[in-house]
GROMACS .gro file of C-alpha atoms in nm:
model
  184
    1UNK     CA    1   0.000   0.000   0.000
    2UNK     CA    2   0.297   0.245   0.010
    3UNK     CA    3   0.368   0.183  -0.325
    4UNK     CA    4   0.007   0.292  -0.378
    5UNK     CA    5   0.107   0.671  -0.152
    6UNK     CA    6   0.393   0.726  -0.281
    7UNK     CA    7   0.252   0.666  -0.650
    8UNK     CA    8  -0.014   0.969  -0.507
    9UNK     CA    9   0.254   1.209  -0.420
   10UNK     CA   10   0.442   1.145  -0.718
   11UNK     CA   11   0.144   1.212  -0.901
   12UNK     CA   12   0.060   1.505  -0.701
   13UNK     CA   13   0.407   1.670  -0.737
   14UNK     CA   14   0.376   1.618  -1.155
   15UNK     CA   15   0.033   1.815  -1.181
   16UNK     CA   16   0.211   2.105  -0.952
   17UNK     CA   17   0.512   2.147  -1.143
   18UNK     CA   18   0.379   2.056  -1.507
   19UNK     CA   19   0.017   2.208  -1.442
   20UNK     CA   20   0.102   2.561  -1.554
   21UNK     CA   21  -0.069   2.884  -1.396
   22UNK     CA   22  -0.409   2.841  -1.229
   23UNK     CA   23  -0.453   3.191  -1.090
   24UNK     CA   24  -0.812   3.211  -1.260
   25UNK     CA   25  -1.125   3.253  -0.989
   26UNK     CA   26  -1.272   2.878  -0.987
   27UNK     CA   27  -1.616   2.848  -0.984
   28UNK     CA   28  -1.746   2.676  -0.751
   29UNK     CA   29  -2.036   2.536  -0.868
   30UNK     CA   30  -1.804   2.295  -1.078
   31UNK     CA   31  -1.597   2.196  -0.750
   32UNK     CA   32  -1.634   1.805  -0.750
   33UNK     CA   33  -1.714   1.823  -0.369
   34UNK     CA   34  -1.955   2.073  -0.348
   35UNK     CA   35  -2.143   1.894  -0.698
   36UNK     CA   36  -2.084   1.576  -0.428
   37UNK     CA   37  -2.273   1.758  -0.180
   38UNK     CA   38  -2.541   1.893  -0.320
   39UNK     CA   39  -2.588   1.533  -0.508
   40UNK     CA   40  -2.599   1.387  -0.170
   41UNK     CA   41  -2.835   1.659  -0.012
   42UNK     CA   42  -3.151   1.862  -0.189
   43UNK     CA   43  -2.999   2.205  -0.190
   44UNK     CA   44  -3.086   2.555  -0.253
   45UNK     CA   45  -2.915   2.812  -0.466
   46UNK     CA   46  -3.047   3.069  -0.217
   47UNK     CA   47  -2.930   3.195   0.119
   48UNK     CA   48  -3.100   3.237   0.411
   49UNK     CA   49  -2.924   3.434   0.632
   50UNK     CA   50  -2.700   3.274   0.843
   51UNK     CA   51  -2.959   2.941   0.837
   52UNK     CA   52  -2.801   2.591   0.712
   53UNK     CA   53  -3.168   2.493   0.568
   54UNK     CA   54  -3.480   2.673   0.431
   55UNK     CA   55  -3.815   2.584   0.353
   56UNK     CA   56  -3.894   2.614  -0.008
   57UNK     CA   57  -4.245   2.583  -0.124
   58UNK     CA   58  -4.314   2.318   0.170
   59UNK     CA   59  -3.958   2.118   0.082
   60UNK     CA   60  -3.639   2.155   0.384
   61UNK     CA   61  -3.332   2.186   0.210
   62UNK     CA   62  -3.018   2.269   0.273
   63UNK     CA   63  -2.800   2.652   0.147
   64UNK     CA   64  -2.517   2.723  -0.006
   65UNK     CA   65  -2.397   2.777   0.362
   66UNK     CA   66  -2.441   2.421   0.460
   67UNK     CA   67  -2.309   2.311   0.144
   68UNK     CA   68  -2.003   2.503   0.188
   69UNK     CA   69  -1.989   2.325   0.551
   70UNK     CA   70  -1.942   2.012   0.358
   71UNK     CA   71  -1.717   2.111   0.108
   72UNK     CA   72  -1.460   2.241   0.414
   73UNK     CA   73  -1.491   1.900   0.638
   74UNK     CA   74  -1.476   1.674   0.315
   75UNK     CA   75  -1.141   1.912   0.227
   76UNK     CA   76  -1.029   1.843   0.615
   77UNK     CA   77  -1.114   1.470   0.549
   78UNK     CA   78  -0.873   1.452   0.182
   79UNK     CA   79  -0.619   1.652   0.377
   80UNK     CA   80  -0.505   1.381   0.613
   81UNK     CA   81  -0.546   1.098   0.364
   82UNK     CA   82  -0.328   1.296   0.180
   83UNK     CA   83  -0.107   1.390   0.439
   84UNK     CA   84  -0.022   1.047   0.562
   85UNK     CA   85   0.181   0.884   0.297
   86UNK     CA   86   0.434   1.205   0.321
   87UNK     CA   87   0.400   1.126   0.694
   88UNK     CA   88   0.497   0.757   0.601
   89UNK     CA   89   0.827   0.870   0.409
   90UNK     CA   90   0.964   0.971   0.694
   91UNK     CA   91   0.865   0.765   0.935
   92UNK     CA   92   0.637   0.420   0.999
   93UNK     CA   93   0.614   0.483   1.352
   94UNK     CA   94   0.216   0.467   1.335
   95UNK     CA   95   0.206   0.699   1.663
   96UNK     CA   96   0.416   0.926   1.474
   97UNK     CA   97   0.161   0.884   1.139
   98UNK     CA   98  -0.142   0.899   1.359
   99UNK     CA   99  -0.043   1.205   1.573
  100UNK     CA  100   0.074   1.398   1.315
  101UNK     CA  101  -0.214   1.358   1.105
  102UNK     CA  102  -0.444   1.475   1.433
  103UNK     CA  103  -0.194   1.796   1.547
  104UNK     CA  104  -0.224   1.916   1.148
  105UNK     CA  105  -0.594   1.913   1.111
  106UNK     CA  106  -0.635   2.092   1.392
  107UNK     CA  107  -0.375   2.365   1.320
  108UNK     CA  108  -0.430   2.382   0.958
  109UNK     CA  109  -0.810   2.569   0.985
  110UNK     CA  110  -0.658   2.787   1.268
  111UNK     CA  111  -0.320   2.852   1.052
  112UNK     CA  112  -0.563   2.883   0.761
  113UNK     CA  113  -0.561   3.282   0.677
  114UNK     CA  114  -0.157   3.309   0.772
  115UNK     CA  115  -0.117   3.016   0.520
  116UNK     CA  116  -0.319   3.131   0.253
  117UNK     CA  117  -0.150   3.460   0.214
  118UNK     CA  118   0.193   3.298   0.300
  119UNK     CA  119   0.141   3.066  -0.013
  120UNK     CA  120   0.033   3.390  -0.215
  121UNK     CA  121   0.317   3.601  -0.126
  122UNK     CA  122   0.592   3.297  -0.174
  123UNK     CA  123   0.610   3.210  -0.554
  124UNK     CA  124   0.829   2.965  -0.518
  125UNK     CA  125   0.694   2.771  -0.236
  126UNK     CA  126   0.461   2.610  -0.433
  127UNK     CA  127   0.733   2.460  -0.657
  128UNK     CA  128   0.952   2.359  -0.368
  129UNK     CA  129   0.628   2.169  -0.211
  130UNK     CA  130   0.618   1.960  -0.501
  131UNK     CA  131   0.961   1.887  -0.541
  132UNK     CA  132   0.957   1.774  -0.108
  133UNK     CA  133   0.648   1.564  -0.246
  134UNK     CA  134   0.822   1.446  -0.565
  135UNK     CA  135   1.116   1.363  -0.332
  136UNK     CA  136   0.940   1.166  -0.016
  137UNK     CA  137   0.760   0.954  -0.324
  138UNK     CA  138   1.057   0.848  -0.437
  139UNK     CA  139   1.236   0.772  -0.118
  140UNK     CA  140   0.956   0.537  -0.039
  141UNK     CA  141   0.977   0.359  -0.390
  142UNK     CA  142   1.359   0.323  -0.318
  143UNK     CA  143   1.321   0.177   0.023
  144UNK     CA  144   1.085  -0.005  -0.087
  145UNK     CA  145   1.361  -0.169  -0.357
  146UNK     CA  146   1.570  -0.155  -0.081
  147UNK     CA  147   1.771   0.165  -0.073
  148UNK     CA  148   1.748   0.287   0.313
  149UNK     CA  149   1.782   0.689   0.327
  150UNK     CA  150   1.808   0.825   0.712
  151UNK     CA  151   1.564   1.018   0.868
  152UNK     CA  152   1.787   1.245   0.899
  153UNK     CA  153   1.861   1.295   0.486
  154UNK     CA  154   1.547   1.292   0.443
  155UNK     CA  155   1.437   1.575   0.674
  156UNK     CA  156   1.751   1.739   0.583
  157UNK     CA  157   1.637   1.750   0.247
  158UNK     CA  158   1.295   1.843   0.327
  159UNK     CA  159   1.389   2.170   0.500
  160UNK     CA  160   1.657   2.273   0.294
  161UNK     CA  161   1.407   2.283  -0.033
  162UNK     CA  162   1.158   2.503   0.210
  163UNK     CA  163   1.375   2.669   0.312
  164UNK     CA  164   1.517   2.764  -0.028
  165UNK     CA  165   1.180   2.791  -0.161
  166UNK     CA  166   1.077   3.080   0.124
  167UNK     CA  167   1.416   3.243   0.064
  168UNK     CA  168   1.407   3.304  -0.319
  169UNK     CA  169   1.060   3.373  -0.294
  170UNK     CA  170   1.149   3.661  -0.090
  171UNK     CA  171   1.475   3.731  -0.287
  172UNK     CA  172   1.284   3.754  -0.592
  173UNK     CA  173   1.046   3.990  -0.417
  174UNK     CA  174   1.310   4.215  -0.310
  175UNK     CA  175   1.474   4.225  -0.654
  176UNK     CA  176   1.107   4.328  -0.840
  177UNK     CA  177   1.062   4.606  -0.553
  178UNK     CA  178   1.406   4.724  -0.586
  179UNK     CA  179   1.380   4.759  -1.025
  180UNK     CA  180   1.000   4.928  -0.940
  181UNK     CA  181   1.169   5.151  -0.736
  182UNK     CA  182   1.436   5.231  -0.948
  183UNK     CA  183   1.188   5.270  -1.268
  184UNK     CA  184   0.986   5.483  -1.053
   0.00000   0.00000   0.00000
């Protein structure tokens, strides 16, 4: 079955770096989880305040609020399943895997605002994500053939790429304020 994860973040890291730009507004309405939800539940295109249902002509069903309730836990839900086989490259400790999984779904919705303008602001995080999940993939292919890489290496690896990917964001940042400057 790790063959299975790591074939996932492989995957995942491909569509990242070959995807191209996707800095259009999505419409929603075409989300596969929210067309999931309102498949699963008889939903209004109306709000009603701040209400999860309404009565319409006699019939309860649910808003776009409640909908959008769905779409965030279902999100929560894909986030640790696809948080654990990264959490399995590094380790197979399953207290390590479980805990883990539990500490970042609870942060993530708090961290949510500081993480969403983070990954705005840092062009090149994005990038170095994939290349951590492109990397973690393969370690687990090669240990699976039986090529051991430490912890250590790994997490070594891991940070540096982060870390490189924060600091040439910024770098690059610096560099377009100092030539708007300069043109200015």
């Amino acid at each position: 079955i790790l063959l299975v994860f790591a074939g996932i973040l492989v995957y995942s890291s491909a569509n990242v770096l070959l995807g191209g730009d996707d800095d259009e507004e999505e419409d929603m309405s075409e989300n596969t989880i929210v067309q999931f939800s309102r498949k699963l539940i008889d939903s209004s295109d109306d709000y009603d305040g701040d209400r999860f249902f309404t009565v319409i002509e006699g019939v309860k069903k649910a808003t776009p609020l409640f909908i959008c309730m769905i779409a965030v836990e279902i999100s929560d839900v894909v986030f640790a399943v696809d948080s654990i086989p990264a959490v399995f490259g590094v380790t197979e400790n399953p207290l390590v895997v479980f805990t883990s999984n539990m500490f970042a779904i609870m942060g993530l919705r708090s961290l949510y605002t500081i993480l969403s303008k983070a990954a705005s602001d840092l062009e090149y995080l994005e990038p170095a994500v994939a290349v951590v999940l492109r990397f973690i993939g393969s370690k687990m292919i090669a240990e699976y053939l039986g090529f051991e890489i430490a912890t250590e290496v790994a997490l070594a690896f891991v940070a540096t790429i982060l870390s490189g990917g924060i600091g040439l964001s910024i770098w690059s940042r610096d560099q377009n304020d100092e030539a708007a400057a300069e043109t200015e």
